[in-house]
CSV table of C-alpha atoms in Angstrom, one decimal:
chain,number,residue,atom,x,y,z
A,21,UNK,CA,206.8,-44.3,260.2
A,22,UNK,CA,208.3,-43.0,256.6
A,23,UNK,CA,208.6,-46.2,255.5
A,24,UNK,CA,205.2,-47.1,256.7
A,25,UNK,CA,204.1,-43.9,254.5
A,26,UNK,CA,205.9,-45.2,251.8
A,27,UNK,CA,204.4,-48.5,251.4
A,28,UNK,CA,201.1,-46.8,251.7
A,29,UNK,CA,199.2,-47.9,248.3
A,30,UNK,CA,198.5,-45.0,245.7
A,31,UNK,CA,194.2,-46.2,246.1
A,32,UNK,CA,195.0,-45.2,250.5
A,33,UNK,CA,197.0,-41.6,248.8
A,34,UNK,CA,193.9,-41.2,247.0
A,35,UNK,CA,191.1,-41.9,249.0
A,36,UNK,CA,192.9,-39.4,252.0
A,37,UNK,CA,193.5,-36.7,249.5
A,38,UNK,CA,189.8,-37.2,248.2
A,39,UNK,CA,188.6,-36.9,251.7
A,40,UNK,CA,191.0,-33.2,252.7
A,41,UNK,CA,189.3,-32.0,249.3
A,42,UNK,CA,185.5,-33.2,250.0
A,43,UNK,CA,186.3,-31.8,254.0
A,44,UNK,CA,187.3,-28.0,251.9
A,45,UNK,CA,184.5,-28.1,249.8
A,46,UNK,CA,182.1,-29.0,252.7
A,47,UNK,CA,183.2,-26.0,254.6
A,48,UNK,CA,183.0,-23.7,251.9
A,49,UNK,CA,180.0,-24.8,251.1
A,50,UNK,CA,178.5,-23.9,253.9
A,51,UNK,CA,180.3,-20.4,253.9
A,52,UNK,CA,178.4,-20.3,250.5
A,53,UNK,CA,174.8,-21.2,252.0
A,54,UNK,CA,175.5,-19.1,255.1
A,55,UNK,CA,176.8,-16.3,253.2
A,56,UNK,CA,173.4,-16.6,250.7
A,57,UNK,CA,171.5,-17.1,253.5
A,58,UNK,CA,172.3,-14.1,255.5
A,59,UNK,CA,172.2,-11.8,251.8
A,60,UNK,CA,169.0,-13.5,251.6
A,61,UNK,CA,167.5,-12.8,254.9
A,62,UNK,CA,168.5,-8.8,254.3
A,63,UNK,CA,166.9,-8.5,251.4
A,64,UNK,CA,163.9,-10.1,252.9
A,65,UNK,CA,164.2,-7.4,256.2
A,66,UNK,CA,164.4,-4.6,253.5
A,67,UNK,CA,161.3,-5.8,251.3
A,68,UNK,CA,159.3,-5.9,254.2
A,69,UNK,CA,160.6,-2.9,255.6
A,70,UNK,CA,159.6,-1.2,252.3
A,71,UNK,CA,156.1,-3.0,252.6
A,72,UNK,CA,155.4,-1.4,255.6
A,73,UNK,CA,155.8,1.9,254.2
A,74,UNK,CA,153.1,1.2,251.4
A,75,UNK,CA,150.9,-0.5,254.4
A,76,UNK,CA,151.3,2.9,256.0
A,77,UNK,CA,150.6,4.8,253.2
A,78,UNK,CA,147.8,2.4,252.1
A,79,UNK,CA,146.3,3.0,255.2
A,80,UNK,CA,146.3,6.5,256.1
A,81,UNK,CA,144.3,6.9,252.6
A,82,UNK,CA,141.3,4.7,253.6
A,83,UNK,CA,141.6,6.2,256.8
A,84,UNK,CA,141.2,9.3,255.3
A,85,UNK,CA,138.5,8.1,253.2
A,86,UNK,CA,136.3,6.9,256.2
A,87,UNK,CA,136.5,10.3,258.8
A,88,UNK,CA,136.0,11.8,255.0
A,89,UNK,CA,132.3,10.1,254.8
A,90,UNK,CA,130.6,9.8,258.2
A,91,UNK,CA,127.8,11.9,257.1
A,92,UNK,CA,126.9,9.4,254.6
A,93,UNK,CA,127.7,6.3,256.8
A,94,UNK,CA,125.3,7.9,259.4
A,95,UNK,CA,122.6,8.4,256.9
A,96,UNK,CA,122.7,5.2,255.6
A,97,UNK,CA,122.1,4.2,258.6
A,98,UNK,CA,119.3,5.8,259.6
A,99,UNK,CA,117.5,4.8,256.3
A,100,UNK,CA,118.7,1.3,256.2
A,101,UNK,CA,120.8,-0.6,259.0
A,102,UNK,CA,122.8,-2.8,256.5
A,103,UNK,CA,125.2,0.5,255.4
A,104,UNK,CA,125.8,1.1,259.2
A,105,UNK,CA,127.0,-2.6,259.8
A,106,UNK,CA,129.1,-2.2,256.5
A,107,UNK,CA,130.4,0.8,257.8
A,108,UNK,CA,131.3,-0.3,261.1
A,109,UNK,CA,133.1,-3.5,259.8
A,110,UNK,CA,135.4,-1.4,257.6
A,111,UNK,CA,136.4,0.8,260.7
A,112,UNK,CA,136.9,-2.3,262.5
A,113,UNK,CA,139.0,-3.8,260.0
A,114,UNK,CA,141.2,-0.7,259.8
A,115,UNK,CA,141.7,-0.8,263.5
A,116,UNK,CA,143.0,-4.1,263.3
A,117,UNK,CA,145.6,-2.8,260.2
A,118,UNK,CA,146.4,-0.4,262.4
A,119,UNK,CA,147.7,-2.5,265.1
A,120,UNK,CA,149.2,-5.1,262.6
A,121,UNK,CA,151.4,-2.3,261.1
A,122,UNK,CA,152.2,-1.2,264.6
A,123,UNK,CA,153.2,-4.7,265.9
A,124,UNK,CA,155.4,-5.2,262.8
A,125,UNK,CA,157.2,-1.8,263.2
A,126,UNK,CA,157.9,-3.0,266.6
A,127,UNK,CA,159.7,-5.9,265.7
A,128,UNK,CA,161.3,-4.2,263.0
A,129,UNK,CA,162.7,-1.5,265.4
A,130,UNK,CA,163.7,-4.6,267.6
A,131,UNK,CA,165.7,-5.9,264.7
A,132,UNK,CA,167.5,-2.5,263.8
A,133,UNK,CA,168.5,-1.9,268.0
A,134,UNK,CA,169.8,-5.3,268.0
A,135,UNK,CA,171.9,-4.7,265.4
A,136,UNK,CA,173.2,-1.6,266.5
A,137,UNK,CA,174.3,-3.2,269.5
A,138,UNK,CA,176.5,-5.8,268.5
A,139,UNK,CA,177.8,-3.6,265.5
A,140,UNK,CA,178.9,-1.0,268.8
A,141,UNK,CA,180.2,-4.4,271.2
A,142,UNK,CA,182.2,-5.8,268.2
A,143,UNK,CA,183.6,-2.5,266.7
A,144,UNK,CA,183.0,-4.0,263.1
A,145,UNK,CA,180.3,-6.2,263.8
A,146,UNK,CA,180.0,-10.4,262.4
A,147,UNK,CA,182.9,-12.3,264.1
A,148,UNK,CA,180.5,-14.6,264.6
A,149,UNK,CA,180.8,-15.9,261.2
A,150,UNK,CA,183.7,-15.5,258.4
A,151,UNK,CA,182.1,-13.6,255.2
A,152,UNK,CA,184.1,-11.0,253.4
A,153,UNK,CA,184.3,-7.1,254.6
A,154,UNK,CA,182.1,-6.0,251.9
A,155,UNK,CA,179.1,-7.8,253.5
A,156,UNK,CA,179.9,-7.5,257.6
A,157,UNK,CA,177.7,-4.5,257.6
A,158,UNK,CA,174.6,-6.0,256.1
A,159,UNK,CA,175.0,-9.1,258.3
A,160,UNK,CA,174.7,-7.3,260.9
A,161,UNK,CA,171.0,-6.7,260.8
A,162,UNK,CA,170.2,-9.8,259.0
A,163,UNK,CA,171.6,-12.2,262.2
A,164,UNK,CA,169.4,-9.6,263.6
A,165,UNK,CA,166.3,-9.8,261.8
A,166,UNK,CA,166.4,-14.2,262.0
A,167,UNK,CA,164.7,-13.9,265.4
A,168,UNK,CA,162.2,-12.0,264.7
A,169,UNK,CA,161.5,-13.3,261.0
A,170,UNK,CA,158.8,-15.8,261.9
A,171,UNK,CA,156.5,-13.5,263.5
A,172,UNK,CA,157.2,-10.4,260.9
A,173,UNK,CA,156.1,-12.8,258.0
A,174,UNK,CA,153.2,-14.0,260.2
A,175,UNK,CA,152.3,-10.5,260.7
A,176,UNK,CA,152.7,-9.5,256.9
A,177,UNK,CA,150.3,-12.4,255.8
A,178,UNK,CA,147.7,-11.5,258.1
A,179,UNK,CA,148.1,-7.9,256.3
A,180,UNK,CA,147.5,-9.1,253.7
A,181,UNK,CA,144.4,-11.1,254.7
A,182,UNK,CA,142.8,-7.8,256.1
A,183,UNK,CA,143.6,-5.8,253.3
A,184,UNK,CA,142.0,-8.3,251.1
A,185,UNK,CA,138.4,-8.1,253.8
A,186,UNK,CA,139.0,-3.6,253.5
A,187,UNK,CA,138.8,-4.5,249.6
A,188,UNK,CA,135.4,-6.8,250.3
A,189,UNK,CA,134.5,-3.7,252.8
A,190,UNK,CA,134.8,-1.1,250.4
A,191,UNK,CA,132.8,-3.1,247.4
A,192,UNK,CA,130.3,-3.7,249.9
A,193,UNK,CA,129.8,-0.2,251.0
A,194,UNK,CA,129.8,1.0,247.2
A,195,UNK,CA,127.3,-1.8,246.7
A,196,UNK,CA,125.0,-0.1,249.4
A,197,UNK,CA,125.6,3.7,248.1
A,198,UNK,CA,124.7,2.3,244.3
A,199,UNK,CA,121.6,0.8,245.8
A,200,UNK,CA,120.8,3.8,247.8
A,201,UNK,CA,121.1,6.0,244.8
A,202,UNK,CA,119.6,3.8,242.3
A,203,UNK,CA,116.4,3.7,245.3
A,204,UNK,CA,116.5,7.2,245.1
A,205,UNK,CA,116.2,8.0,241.3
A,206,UNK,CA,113.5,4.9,241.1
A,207,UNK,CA,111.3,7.1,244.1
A,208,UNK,CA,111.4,10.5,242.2
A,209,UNK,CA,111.0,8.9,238.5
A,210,UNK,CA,107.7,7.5,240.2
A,211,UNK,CA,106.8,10.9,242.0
A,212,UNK,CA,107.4,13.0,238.6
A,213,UNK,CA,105.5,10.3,237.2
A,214,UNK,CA,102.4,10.8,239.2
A,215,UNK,CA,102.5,14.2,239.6
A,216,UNK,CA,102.5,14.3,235.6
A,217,UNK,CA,99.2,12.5,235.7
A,218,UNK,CA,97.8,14.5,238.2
A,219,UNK,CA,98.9,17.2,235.9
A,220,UNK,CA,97.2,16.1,232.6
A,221,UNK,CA,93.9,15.4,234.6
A,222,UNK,CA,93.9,18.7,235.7
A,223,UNK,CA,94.5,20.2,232.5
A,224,UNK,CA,92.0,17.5,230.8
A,225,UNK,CA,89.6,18.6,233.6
A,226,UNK,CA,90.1,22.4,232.9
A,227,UNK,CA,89.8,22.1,229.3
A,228,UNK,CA,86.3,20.4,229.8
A,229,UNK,CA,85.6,22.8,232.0
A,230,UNK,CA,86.7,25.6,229.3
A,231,UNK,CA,84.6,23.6,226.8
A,232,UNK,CA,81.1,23.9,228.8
A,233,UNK,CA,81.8,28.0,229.5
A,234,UNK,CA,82.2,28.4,225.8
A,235,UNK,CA,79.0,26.4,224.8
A,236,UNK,CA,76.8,28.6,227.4
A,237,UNK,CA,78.6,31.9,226.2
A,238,UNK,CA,77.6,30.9,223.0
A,239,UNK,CA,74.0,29.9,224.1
A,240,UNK,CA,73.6,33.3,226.1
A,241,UNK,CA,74.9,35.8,223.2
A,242,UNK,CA,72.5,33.7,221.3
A,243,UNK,CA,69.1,34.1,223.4
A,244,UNK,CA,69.9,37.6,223.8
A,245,UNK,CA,70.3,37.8,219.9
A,246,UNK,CA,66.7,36.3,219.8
A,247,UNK,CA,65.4,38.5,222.3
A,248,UNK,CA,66.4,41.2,220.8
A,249,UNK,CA,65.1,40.4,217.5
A,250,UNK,CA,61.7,39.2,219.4
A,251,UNK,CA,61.6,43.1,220.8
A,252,UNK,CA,62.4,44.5,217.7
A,253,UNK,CA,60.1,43.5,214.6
A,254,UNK,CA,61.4,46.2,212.2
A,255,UNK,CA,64.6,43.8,212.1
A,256,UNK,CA,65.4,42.0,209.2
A,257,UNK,CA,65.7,38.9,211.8
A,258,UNK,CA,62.2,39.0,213.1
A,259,UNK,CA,60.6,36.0,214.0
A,260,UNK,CA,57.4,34.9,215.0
A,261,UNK,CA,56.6,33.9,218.3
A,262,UNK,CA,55.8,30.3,217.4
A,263,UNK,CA,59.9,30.3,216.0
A,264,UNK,CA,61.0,32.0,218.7
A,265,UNK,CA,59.7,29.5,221.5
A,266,UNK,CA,61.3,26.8,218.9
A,267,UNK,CA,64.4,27.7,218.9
A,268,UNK,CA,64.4,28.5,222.8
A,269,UNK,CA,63.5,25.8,223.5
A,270,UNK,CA,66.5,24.2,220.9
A,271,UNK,CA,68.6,26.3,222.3
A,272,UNK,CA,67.5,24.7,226.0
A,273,UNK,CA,68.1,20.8,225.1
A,274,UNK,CA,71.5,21.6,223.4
A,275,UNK,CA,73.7,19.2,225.8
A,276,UNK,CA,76.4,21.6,227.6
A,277,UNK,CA,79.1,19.1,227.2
């Protein structure tokens, strides 16, 4: 057998020796994309772990903002049925975050018991794989969160997608409340409007009216000046009767306008 070994030809030493060192490097390799896979996959459980706390946040604020406005939402829709559709949508839609955001805490307190679990059976928890000490405790609830991953990304897109249809909600029901106001103003510009007409026609109707009393003052303190000077002949005014029926009657085809 040694001399066997011995004849062995240095290209037969190589290729062996090549094929130990590309069997290391394989396995450590995949240490390497495990390892990266599992860091990975924790930072992935912790980024959406944190996105559920905006999504929480996020929503208790437009929940807020709708049980802040139903007075509005119900007198849209008594005016016009459009704002009460708009308004029911957007509650609907929040309903549906609600459960999303529910359903993902779920499987994200799925994820955290599991890995409490096999942290308490192992006592140090991740013999199922070799990585360094530094990084047992974090691969802990990554194998944990792997399961579960699929459906917590599904659930975190179709966040997404509903929060993008609140956004649509929200321009739609500002849409309606500029409208609504912008009907508004347009109704009482119009009533000032004809209430300013009727306004000047009343005073243009008054002045006329002002006009004509003054003519037949004017006409009365003027026969009585006549009459007075027809009584009274001694007056420097006096008249003769022919002048006086003249300017009575003068005084009786002046126009009263």
């Amino acid at each position: 057998m040694t001399y066997s070994y011995q004849n062995d030809s240095p290209l037969s030493v190589t290729a062996s020796i090549a094929g130990i060192l590309t069997f290391v490097v394989a396995i450590l390799a995949a240490a390497y994309v495990r390892i990266t896979y599992l860091r990975n996959a924790d930072s992935e459980y912790f980024q959406v772990k944190a996105s559920l706390s905006w999504y929480k946040t996020e929503s208790t604020w437009m929940q807020d903002l709708v049980s802040s406005s139903p007075s509005l939402a119900s007198e849209n829709e008594s005016r016009d049925r459009t704002g009460g559709m708009e308004h029911e949508m957007y509650t609907f839609v929040m309903d549906q975050l609600g459960k999303l955001e529910e359903r993902l805490l779920e499987l994200l307190t799925e994820a955290e018991i599991a890995a409490s679990k096999q942290s308490d059976e192992d006592g140090r928890g991740g013999v199922w794989a070799f990585v360094p000490s530094r990084f047992r405790g974090r691969t802990d609830i990554a194998m944990s969160w792997l399961p579960v991953r699929a459906k917590a990304m599904e659930l975190v897109r179709q966040r997404d997608a509903l929060g993008s249809r609140v956004l649509f909600a929200q321009m739609s029901i500002i849409s309606s409340r500029v409208r609504d106001q912008e009907s508004r103003a347009r109704k009482r510009e119009e009533s000032e409007l004809e209430r300013m007409e009727s306004l000047e026609t009343t005073v243009h109707a008054q002045n006329e009216k002002l006009d004509k009393l003054e003519d037949l003052i004017y006409r009365t303190m003027h026969r009585s000046r006549v009459d007075e000077d027809a009584q009274n002949p001694k007056h420097g005014n006096y008249q003769s009767p022919t002048r006086q029926r003249s300017t009575i009657s003068e005084l009786e085809n002046l126009d009263p306008t």
